[in-house]
Amino acid sequence: MLRPAILGLLLACAVSLSSSAVILENGMPVLWVHTAGQLSDLPVQNDILNPDPWHFLHRMSLYRLMIAATDPFMGSMGTNATDSPIWGLPLQLGWMLTSGRLADPTGVSTCGLQTGDTMCISTESWWSCVNYFVSILPFLSAAQQGFMGDGLQVQMQVPEGVLDYCTTYADCLSRYPDAMGKWDAFFQGLKAATDSPLPENEKKDSLLGLYWEAQMASSYASAACDARQSHFSAVELAFAKNWLNLAEYVSAAHFQSNLANSAMFITPLPSRILKEDDRAPNIADLSTEENHSLSTFSWMSTANTLLGGRMVTMWRAAMCSVTTRDKRQRDARAALTGSHIRYIHFPFNIHSNGYELLRYREKSTRMNKS
């Protein structure tokens, strides 16, 4: 059986600290300084807030406004201004922009390309579609729950002829009731936590649990984007699948996706769209860290297959208490910063499929040598 502690180190090994992808500018998400700092900076039509989620700065602005509106309720997360778990989402969006994953993959338009409007987010990109579910849905929920002010009405802009994206709270609730319900529960939980008698560590864990339940519900709802996968290579799609699968592990651990933690996880992701002939760990124009992450993601996928898909289930079962979840997060942070891990062992037996994997040794590179 794969030991939970060992699996935690494997997960951290998959996202070793590096300087590959560009996701930060002066310590903040890319182009953060150009985003809207208040609702009045966004378009309004007939007294209805009318952002354009197909413009990068508008979509990033929704995150900035959400973070500002919810920060007064995030005291249990820590004392830093960037301790909210929502910070992981704008970092993801920034990585998608700088790696070219928000651009039109069909070649029909120049949306998002260097030869066109670089701030354009394509409705045809699978990546931008999946991100829609963790940007627009939570913003509409937060507005509905009163975080943006009483009675605020919001309707997202959508390009003419595009019909498969919800644009209002009622529309999204009708199409994706589980995801919207989970986001509502998270934002309601934030308000309730203010008067909660729970100790701060338990309050934090509870809120992170609600947050990740909403994130995963949005991830499952994003299956609506699957038709857009045909525009990408099989190698890119395999990475995308592994990227989504990683969320299963971090959500079970109630990972605190604040700015610092999220940056360590997102930085070593591939800085461009993967091509059909890309074979990690030997992709020449990607960094050692990017190649390493892709190789480890692939190994994790193989191991999960050999276990009959039980690796995620085993991990969830192990994350059964606040103490255990907190310990796994500390282990992951230590491994990410290379503070004490050099060799990692993964011993487990797989009898049901006729395989026996005795030991896998992963040599990790210390990025921060003392």
Short mmCIF file of C-alpha atoms in Angstrom, two decimals:
data_model
loop_
_atom_site.label_atom_id
_atom_site.label_comp_id
_atom_site.label_asym_id
_atom_site.label_seq_id
_atom_site.Cartn_x
_atom_site.Cartn_y
_atom_site.Cartn_z
CA MET A 1 0.00 0.00 0.00
CA LEU A 2 1.25 3.47 -0.84
CA ARG A 3 1.91 5.29 2.41
CA PRO A 4 0.07 8.64 2.70
CA ALA A 5 3.17 10.47 3.90
CA ILE A 6 5.18 9.18 0.94
CA LEU A 7 2.43 10.11 -1.49
CA GLY A 8 2.41 13.61 -0.05
CA LEU A 9 6.11 13.95 -0.81
CA LEU A 10 5.53 12.62 -4.32
CA LEU A 11 2.92 15.32 -4.89
CA ALA A 12 5.33 17.96 -3.69
CA CYS A 13 8.08 16.49 -5.85
CA ALA A 14 5.82 16.99 -8.86
CA VAL A 15 5.87 20.72 -8.33
CA SER A 16 9.43 21.43 -7.19
CA LEU A 17 10.39 25.06 -6.70
CA SER A 18 11.72 26.60 -9.90
CA SER A 19 11.62 29.70 -12.06
CA SER A 20 9.96 28.35 -15.20
CA ALA A 21 6.56 29.91 -15.85
CA VAL A 22 5.97 33.66 -15.56
CA ILE A 23 3.13 34.12 -13.09
CA LEU A 24 4.25 37.03 -10.89
CA GLU A 25 5.14 40.68 -11.43
CA ASN A 26 6.57 42.47 -8.40
CA GLY A 27 5.20 39.73 -6.18
CA MET A 28 1.64 39.89 -7.54
CA PRO A 29 -0.20 38.04 -10.33
CA VAL A 30 0.73 39.20 -13.83
CA LEU A 31 -0.90 42.51 -14.86
CA TRP A 32 -2.51 42.81 -11.41
CA VAL A 33 -1.69 46.52 -11.28
CA HIS A 34 -3.84 47.07 -14.39
CA THR A 35 -6.97 45.39 -13.00
CA ALA A 36 -10.06 47.06 -11.58
CA GLY A 37 -9.79 47.99 -7.94
CA GLN A 38 -13.48 48.79 -7.55
CA LEU A 39 -16.75 47.79 -9.19
CA SER A 40 -17.18 51.20 -10.80
CA ASP A 41 -14.10 50.50 -12.94
CA LEU A 42 -16.05 47.80 -14.81
CA PRO A 43 -18.77 48.38 -17.44
CA VAL A 44 -22.35 48.96 -16.31
CA GLN A 45 -25.39 48.72 -18.57
CA ASN A 46 -28.91 49.60 -17.38
CA ASP A 47 -27.70 49.55 -13.76
CA ILE A 48 -26.41 46.00 -14.22
CA LEU A 49 -22.69 45.25 -13.79
CA ASN A 50 -21.58 43.99 -17.20
CA PRO A 51 -17.97 42.70 -17.18
CA ASP A 52 -16.41 41.12 -20.24
CA PRO A 53 -14.92 37.78 -19.07
CA TRP A 54 -13.36 37.33 -22.52
CA HIS A 55 -10.96 40.17 -21.81
CA PHE A 56 -8.09 39.07 -19.57
CA LEU A 57 -8.04 42.21 -17.42
CA HIS A 58 -11.78 41.97 -16.78
CA ARG A 59 -11.58 38.32 -15.75
CA MET A 60 -8.55 39.00 -13.55
CA SER A 61 -10.40 41.97 -12.06
CA LEU A 62 -13.16 39.66 -10.85
CA TYR A 63 -10.58 37.83 -8.74
CA ARG A 64 -9.20 41.08 -7.34
CA LEU A 65 -12.69 42.24 -6.37
CA MET A 66 -13.55 38.86 -4.82
CA ILE A 67 -10.37 38.82 -2.76
CA ALA A 68 -10.93 42.39 -1.53
CA ALA A 69 -14.56 41.69 -0.63
CA THR A 70 -13.85 38.47 1.27
CA ASP A 71 -10.59 39.43 3.00
CA PRO A 72 -12.35 40.81 6.12
CA PHE A 73 -13.72 37.27 6.67
CA MET A 74 -10.41 35.46 6.13
CA GLY A 75 -8.81 36.13 9.53
CA SER A 76 -8.37 32.44 10.29
CA MET A 77 -6.17 32.01 7.19
CA GLY A 78 -3.31 34.05 8.62
CA THR A 79 -2.01 37.55 9.13
CA ASN A 80 -0.66 38.22 5.63
CA ALA A 81 -2.71 40.15 3.07
CA THR A 82 -2.18 37.30 0.59
CA ASP A 83 -3.26 34.37 2.80
CA SER A 84 -6.70 33.93 1.23
CA PRO A 85 -7.04 30.62 -0.68
CA ILE A 86 -8.60 32.54 -3.56
CA TRP A 87 -5.13 33.81 -4.54
CA GLY A 88 -4.37 30.54 -6.29
CA LEU A 89 -6.98 31.29 -8.95
CA PRO A 90 -5.50 34.53 -10.37
CA LEU A 91 -2.09 32.85 -10.43
CA GLN A 92 -3.57 30.01 -12.50
CA LEU A 93 -5.18 32.49 -14.88
CA GLY A 94 -1.89 34.36 -15.27
CA TRP A 95 -0.06 31.12 -16.09
CA MET A 96 -2.68 30.29 -18.71
CA LEU A 97 -2.16 33.72 -20.30
CA THR A 98 1.64 33.68 -20.40
CA SER A 99 1.76 30.06 -21.63
CA GLY A 100 -0.60 30.82 -24.53
CA ARG A 101 -3.40 28.60 -23.28
CA LEU A 102 -6.09 31.31 -23.42
CA ALA A 103 -5.52 32.02 -27.12
CA ASP A 104 -7.69 30.71 -29.97
CA PRO A 105 -6.42 27.17 -30.66
CA THR A 106 -8.42 26.81 -33.88
CA GLY A 107 -6.39 29.26 -35.96
CA VAL A 108 -9.61 30.93 -37.11
CA SER A 109 -8.88 34.17 -35.25
CA THR A 110 -5.91 35.96 -33.69
CA CYS A 111 -7.60 36.15 -30.27
CA GLY A 112 -4.93 35.97 -27.60
CA LEU A 113 -2.06 35.70 -30.07
CA GLN A 114 0.93 38.04 -30.27
CA THR A 115 -0.28 38.98 -33.76
CA GLY A 116 -3.72 39.93 -32.45
CA ASP A 117 -5.32 41.13 -29.22
CA THR A 118 -3.08 39.69 -26.50
CA MET A 119 -5.72 40.40 -23.83
CA CYS A 120 -8.39 38.43 -25.70
CA ILE A 121 -9.56 35.17 -24.09
CA SER A 122 -10.86 32.71 -26.65
CA THR A 123 -14.26 31.05 -26.17
CA GLU A 124 -12.80 28.09 -28.12
CA SER A 125 -9.96 27.30 -25.73
CA TRP A 126 -10.55 24.37 -23.39
CA TRP A 127 -8.33 26.05 -20.80
CA SER A 128 -10.24 29.34 -20.84
CA CYS A 129 -13.52 27.41 -20.69
CA VAL A 130 -12.41 25.39 -17.65
CA ASN A 131 -11.21 28.59 -15.97
CA TYR A 132 -14.64 30.16 -16.60
CA PHE A 133 -16.04 27.75 -14.02
CA VAL A 134 -13.63 28.92 -11.30
CA SER A 135 -13.83 32.62 -12.09
CA ILE A 136 -17.29 33.61 -13.30
CA LEU A 137 -19.27 31.10 -11.20
CA PRO A 138 -17.66 32.10 -7.86
CA PHE A 139 -17.93 35.81 -8.67
CA LEU A 140 -21.64 35.51 -9.45
CA SER A 141 -22.12 33.54 -6.24
CA ALA A 142 -20.19 36.09 -4.17
CA ALA A 143 -22.33 38.89 -5.63
CA GLN A 144 -25.51 36.92 -4.92
CA GLN A 145 -24.41 36.41 -1.31
CA GLY A 146 -23.97 40.17 -0.85
CA PHE A 147 -20.18 40.44 -0.84
CA MET A 148 -20.23 43.07 -3.59
CA GLY A 149 -22.98 45.15 -2.02
CA ASP A 150 -26.72 44.73 -1.50
CA GLY A 151 -28.83 44.13 -4.57
CA LEU A 152 -26.00 44.12 -7.12
CA GLN A 153 -27.10 42.59 -10.41
CA VAL A 154 -24.44 41.09 -12.67
CA GLN A 155 -24.58 39.86 -16.24
CA MET A 156 -21.46 38.75 -18.08
CA GLN A 157 -20.85 39.79 -21.65
CA VAL A 158 -20.63 37.02 -24.23
CA PRO A 159 -19.61 37.19 -27.91
CA GLU A 160 -22.45 37.09 -30.40
CA GLY A 161 -23.44 33.58 -31.37
CA VAL A 162 -21.80 31.92 -28.34
CA LEU A 163 -24.54 30.18 -26.37
CA ASP A 164 -22.89 27.60 -24.13
CA TYR A 165 -21.69 29.88 -21.31
CA CYS A 166 -23.97 30.98 -18.47
CA THR A 167 -23.95 34.73 -17.88
CA THR A 168 -26.05 35.41 -14.74
CA TYR A 169 -26.42 33.83 -11.31
CA ALA A 170 -29.83 32.38 -12.19
CA ASP A 171 -28.53 31.05 -15.50
CA CYS A 172 -25.50 29.38 -13.90
CA LEU A 173 -27.60 27.99 -11.03
CA SER A 174 -29.99 26.45 -13.54
CA ARG A 175 -27.21 24.85 -15.59
CA TYR A 176 -24.79 23.91 -12.82
CA PRO A 177 -26.76 23.67 -9.55
CA ASP A 178 -24.16 21.63 -7.66
CA ALA A 179 -21.26 23.96 -8.45
CA MET A 180 -23.25 27.10 -7.67
CA GLY A 181 -24.63 25.54 -4.51
CA LYS A 182 -21.11 24.72 -3.31
CA TRP A 183 -19.87 28.26 -4.00
CA ASP A 184 -22.89 29.65 -2.16
CA ALA A 185 -22.05 27.37 0.79
CA PHE A 186 -18.46 28.62 0.83
CA PHE A 187 -19.40 32.30 0.84
CA GLN A 188 -22.12 31.70 3.43
CA GLY A 189 -19.56 29.80 5.50
CA LEU A 190 -17.24 32.79 5.43
CA LYS A 191 -19.90 34.96 7.00
CA ALA A 192 -20.86 32.32 9.56
CA ALA A 193 -17.22 31.80 10.58
CA THR A 194 -17.12 35.31 12.02
CA ASP A 195 -19.25 34.18 14.96
CA SER A 196 -18.02 30.58 15.08
CA PRO A 197 -16.78 29.33 18.48
CA LEU A 198 -14.36 26.88 16.80
CA PRO A 199 -10.61 27.25 17.42
CA GLU A 200 -8.89 29.17 14.64
CA ASN A 201 -7.16 26.11 13.17
CA GLU A 202 -10.45 24.19 12.95
CA LYS A 203 -12.24 27.23 11.52
CA LYS A 204 -9.53 27.54 8.88
CA ASP A 205 -9.73 23.85 8.00
CA SER A 206 -13.53 24.01 7.74
CA LEU A 207 -13.44 27.02 5.41
CA LEU A 208 -10.75 25.43 3.26
CA GLY A 209 -12.92 22.31 3.06
CA LEU A 210 -15.85 24.39 1.78
CA TYR A 211 -13.59 26.22 -0.64
CA TRP A 212 -12.19 23.03 -2.16
CA GLU A 213 -15.63 21.43 -2.37
CA ALA A 214 -16.68 24.40 -4.50
CA GLN A 215 -13.51 24.23 -6.59
CA MET A 216 -13.98 20.53 -7.29
CA ALA A 217 -17.68 20.97 -8.09
CA SER A 218 -16.68 23.60 -10.65
CA SER A 219 -14.05 21.24 -12.01
CA TYR A 220 -16.62 18.48 -12.49
CA ALA A 221 -19.07 20.92 -14.09
CA SER A 222 -16.36 21.96 -16.55
CA ALA A 223 -16.90 18.66 -18.36
CA ALA A 224 -19.14 20.92 -20.44
CA CYS A 225 -15.89 22.16 -22.02
CA ASP A 226 -14.77 18.75 -23.27
CA ALA A 227 -15.71 19.34 -26.91
CA ARG A 228 -12.97 22.00 -27.01
CA GLN A 229 -10.29 19.40 -26.27
CA SER A 230 -10.15 18.44 -29.96
CA HIS A 231 -8.12 21.58 -30.67
CA PHE A 232 -5.12 20.34 -28.64
CA SER A 233 -2.51 17.59 -29.01
CA ALA A 234 -2.80 14.27 -27.19
CA VAL A 235 0.26 15.23 -25.13
CA GLU A 236 -1.33 18.50 -24.01
CA LEU A 237 -4.57 16.69 -23.18
CA ALA A 238 -2.72 14.09 -21.10
CA PHE A 239 -1.09 16.90 -19.15
CA ALA A 240 -4.47 18.65 -18.76
CA LYS A 241 -6.00 15.47 -17.37
CA ASN A 242 -3.14 15.07 -14.90
CA TRP A 243 -3.43 18.75 -13.94
CA LEU A 244 -7.11 18.29 -13.11
CA ASN A 245 -6.35 15.07 -11.25
CA LEU A 246 -3.79 16.84 -9.05
CA ALA A 247 -6.64 18.99 -7.71
CA GLU A 248 -8.17 15.84 -6.22
CA TYR A 249 -5.15 15.44 -3.96
CA VAL A 250 -4.71 19.06 -2.90
CA SER A 251 -8.44 19.44 -2.25
CA ALA A 252 -8.51 16.40 0.03
CA ALA A 253 -5.64 17.91 2.03
CA HIS A 254 -7.52 21.24 2.29
CA PHE A 255 -4.47 22.90 0.76
CA GLN A 256 -4.21 26.57 1.66
CA SER A 257 -3.79 27.99 -1.84
CA ASN A 258 -2.55 31.40 -0.74
CA LEU A 259 -0.22 33.43 -2.95
CA ALA A 260 3.06 31.96 -1.68
CA ASN A 261 1.94 28.31 -1.65
CA SER A 262 0.22 28.53 -5.02
CA ALA A 263 3.22 30.15 -6.67
CA MET A 264 5.37 27.16 -5.71
CA PHE A 265 2.88 24.76 -7.29
CA ILE A 266 2.18 26.73 -10.48
CA THR A 267 5.67 28.01 -11.35
CA PRO A 268 7.01 24.67 -12.71
CA LEU A 269 4.03 24.04 -14.99
CA PRO A 270 4.86 24.01 -18.74
CA SER A 271 5.35 27.52 -20.08
CA ARG A 272 3.86 26.70 -23.50
CA ILE A 273 1.22 24.43 -25.01
CA LEU A 274 2.59 20.90 -25.45
CA LYS A 275 3.02 19.47 -28.93
CA GLU A 276 2.48 15.95 -30.25
CA ASP A 277 6.20 15.14 -30.31
CA ASP A 278 6.98 16.47 -26.80
CA ARG A 279 8.42 13.76 -24.55
CA ALA A 280 9.34 14.70 -21.00
CA PRO A 281 11.90 14.75 -19.50
CA ASN A 282 13.59 15.55 -22.81
CA ILE A 283 11.71 18.60 -24.08
CA ALA A 284 14.57 20.84 -25.15
CA ASP A 285 12.88 24.25 -24.90
CA LEU A 286 11.34 23.61 -21.49
CA SER A 287 13.27 23.99 -18.25
CA THR A 288 14.54 21.11 -16.15
CA GLU A 289 11.82 21.85 -13.61
CA GLU A 290 9.05 21.85 -16.22
CA ASN A 291 10.30 18.54 -17.62
CA HIS A 292 10.51 17.14 -14.10
CA SER A 293 6.94 18.16 -13.28
CA LEU A 294 5.59 16.61 -16.48
CA SER A 295 7.49 13.36 -15.83
CA THR A 296 6.19 13.12 -12.28
CA PHE A 297 2.61 13.86 -13.35
CA SER A 298 2.95 11.04 -15.88
CA TRP A 299 4.32 8.69 -13.21
CA MET A 300 1.45 9.51 -10.88
CA SER A 301 -1.05 8.75 -13.65
CA THR A 302 0.63 5.40 -14.33
CA ALA A 303 0.70 4.53 -10.64
CA ASN A 304 -2.99 5.39 -10.30
CA THR A 305 -3.78 3.14 -13.28
CA LEU A 306 -1.81 0.27 -11.76
CA LEU A 307 -3.77 0.75 -8.55
CA GLY A 308 -7.02 0.49 -10.46
CA GLY A 309 -7.76 4.18 -9.91
CA ARG A 310 -7.53 3.81 -6.14
CA MET A 311 -4.67 6.22 -5.45
CA VAL A 312 -6.99 9.22 -5.06
CA THR A 313 -9.36 7.18 -2.89
CA MET A 314 -6.48 6.06 -0.66
CA TRP A 315 -5.27 9.63 -0.30
CA ARG A 316 -8.74 10.93 0.59
CA ALA A 317 -9.16 8.21 3.21
CA ALA A 318 -5.84 9.19 4.76
CA MET A 319 -6.86 12.86 5.04
CA CYS A 320 -9.26 12.09 7.86
CA SER A 321 -8.44 14.76 10.43
CA VAL A 322 -7.38 18.38 10.80
CA THR A 323 -4.03 17.25 12.24
CA THR A 324 -3.29 14.88 9.35
CA ARG A 325 -4.23 17.40 6.70
CA ASP A 326 -2.07 20.06 8.35
CA LYS A 327 0.91 17.68 8.56
CA ARG A 328 0.66 16.74 4.89
CA GLN A 329 0.64 20.42 3.95
CA ARG A 330 3.78 21.04 6.02
CA ASP A 331 5.49 18.05 4.38
CA ALA A 332 4.59 19.36 0.95
CA ARG A 333 5.93 22.84 1.68
CA ALA A 334 9.19 21.39 3.04
CA ALA A 335 9.66 19.24 -0.05
CA LEU A 336 8.80 22.12 -2.37
CA THR A 337 11.52 24.29 -0.89
CA GLY A 338 14.01 21.41 -0.92
CA SER A 339 14.70 21.83 2.78
CA HIS A 340 15.28 18.18 3.66
CA ILE A 341 14.15 15.81 0.90
CA ARG A 342 16.69 14.25 -1.46
CA TYR A 343 15.53 10.67 -2.04
CA ILE A 344 11.89 9.64 -1.97
CA HIS A 345 10.71 6.02 -1.79
CA PHE A 346 7.31 4.79 -2.94
CA PRO A 347 6.78 1.19 -1.76
CA PHE A 348 3.44 -0.50 -2.45
CA ASN A 349 2.09 -3.77 -3.81
CA ILE A 350 -0.57 -4.12 -6.46
CA HIS A 351 -2.01 -7.61 -6.50
CA SER A 352 -5.42 -7.05 -8.10
CA ASN A 353 -3.94 -6.19 -11.49
CA GLY A 354 -1.13 -8.72 -11.32
CA TYR A 355 1.54 -6.08 -10.87
CA GLU A 356 3.95 -5.56 -8.01
CA LEU A 357 5.71 -2.25 -7.80
CA LEU A 358 8.32 -2.71 -5.11
CA ARG A 359 10.01 0.63 -5.04
CA TYR A 360 10.22 3.78 -7.03
CA ARG A 361 13.10 6.11 -6.25
CA GLU A 362 12.84 9.68 -7.28
CA LYS A 363 15.94 11.79 -6.95
CA SER A 364 14.86 15.33 -6.28
CA THR A 365 17.04 18.35 -6.96
CA ARG A 366 17.52 20.83 -4.18
CA MET A 367 16.77 24.29 -5.49
CA ASN A 368 17.63 26.09 -2.23
CA LYS A 369 20.94 24.73 -1.03
CA SER A 370 22.12 26.17 2.20
#
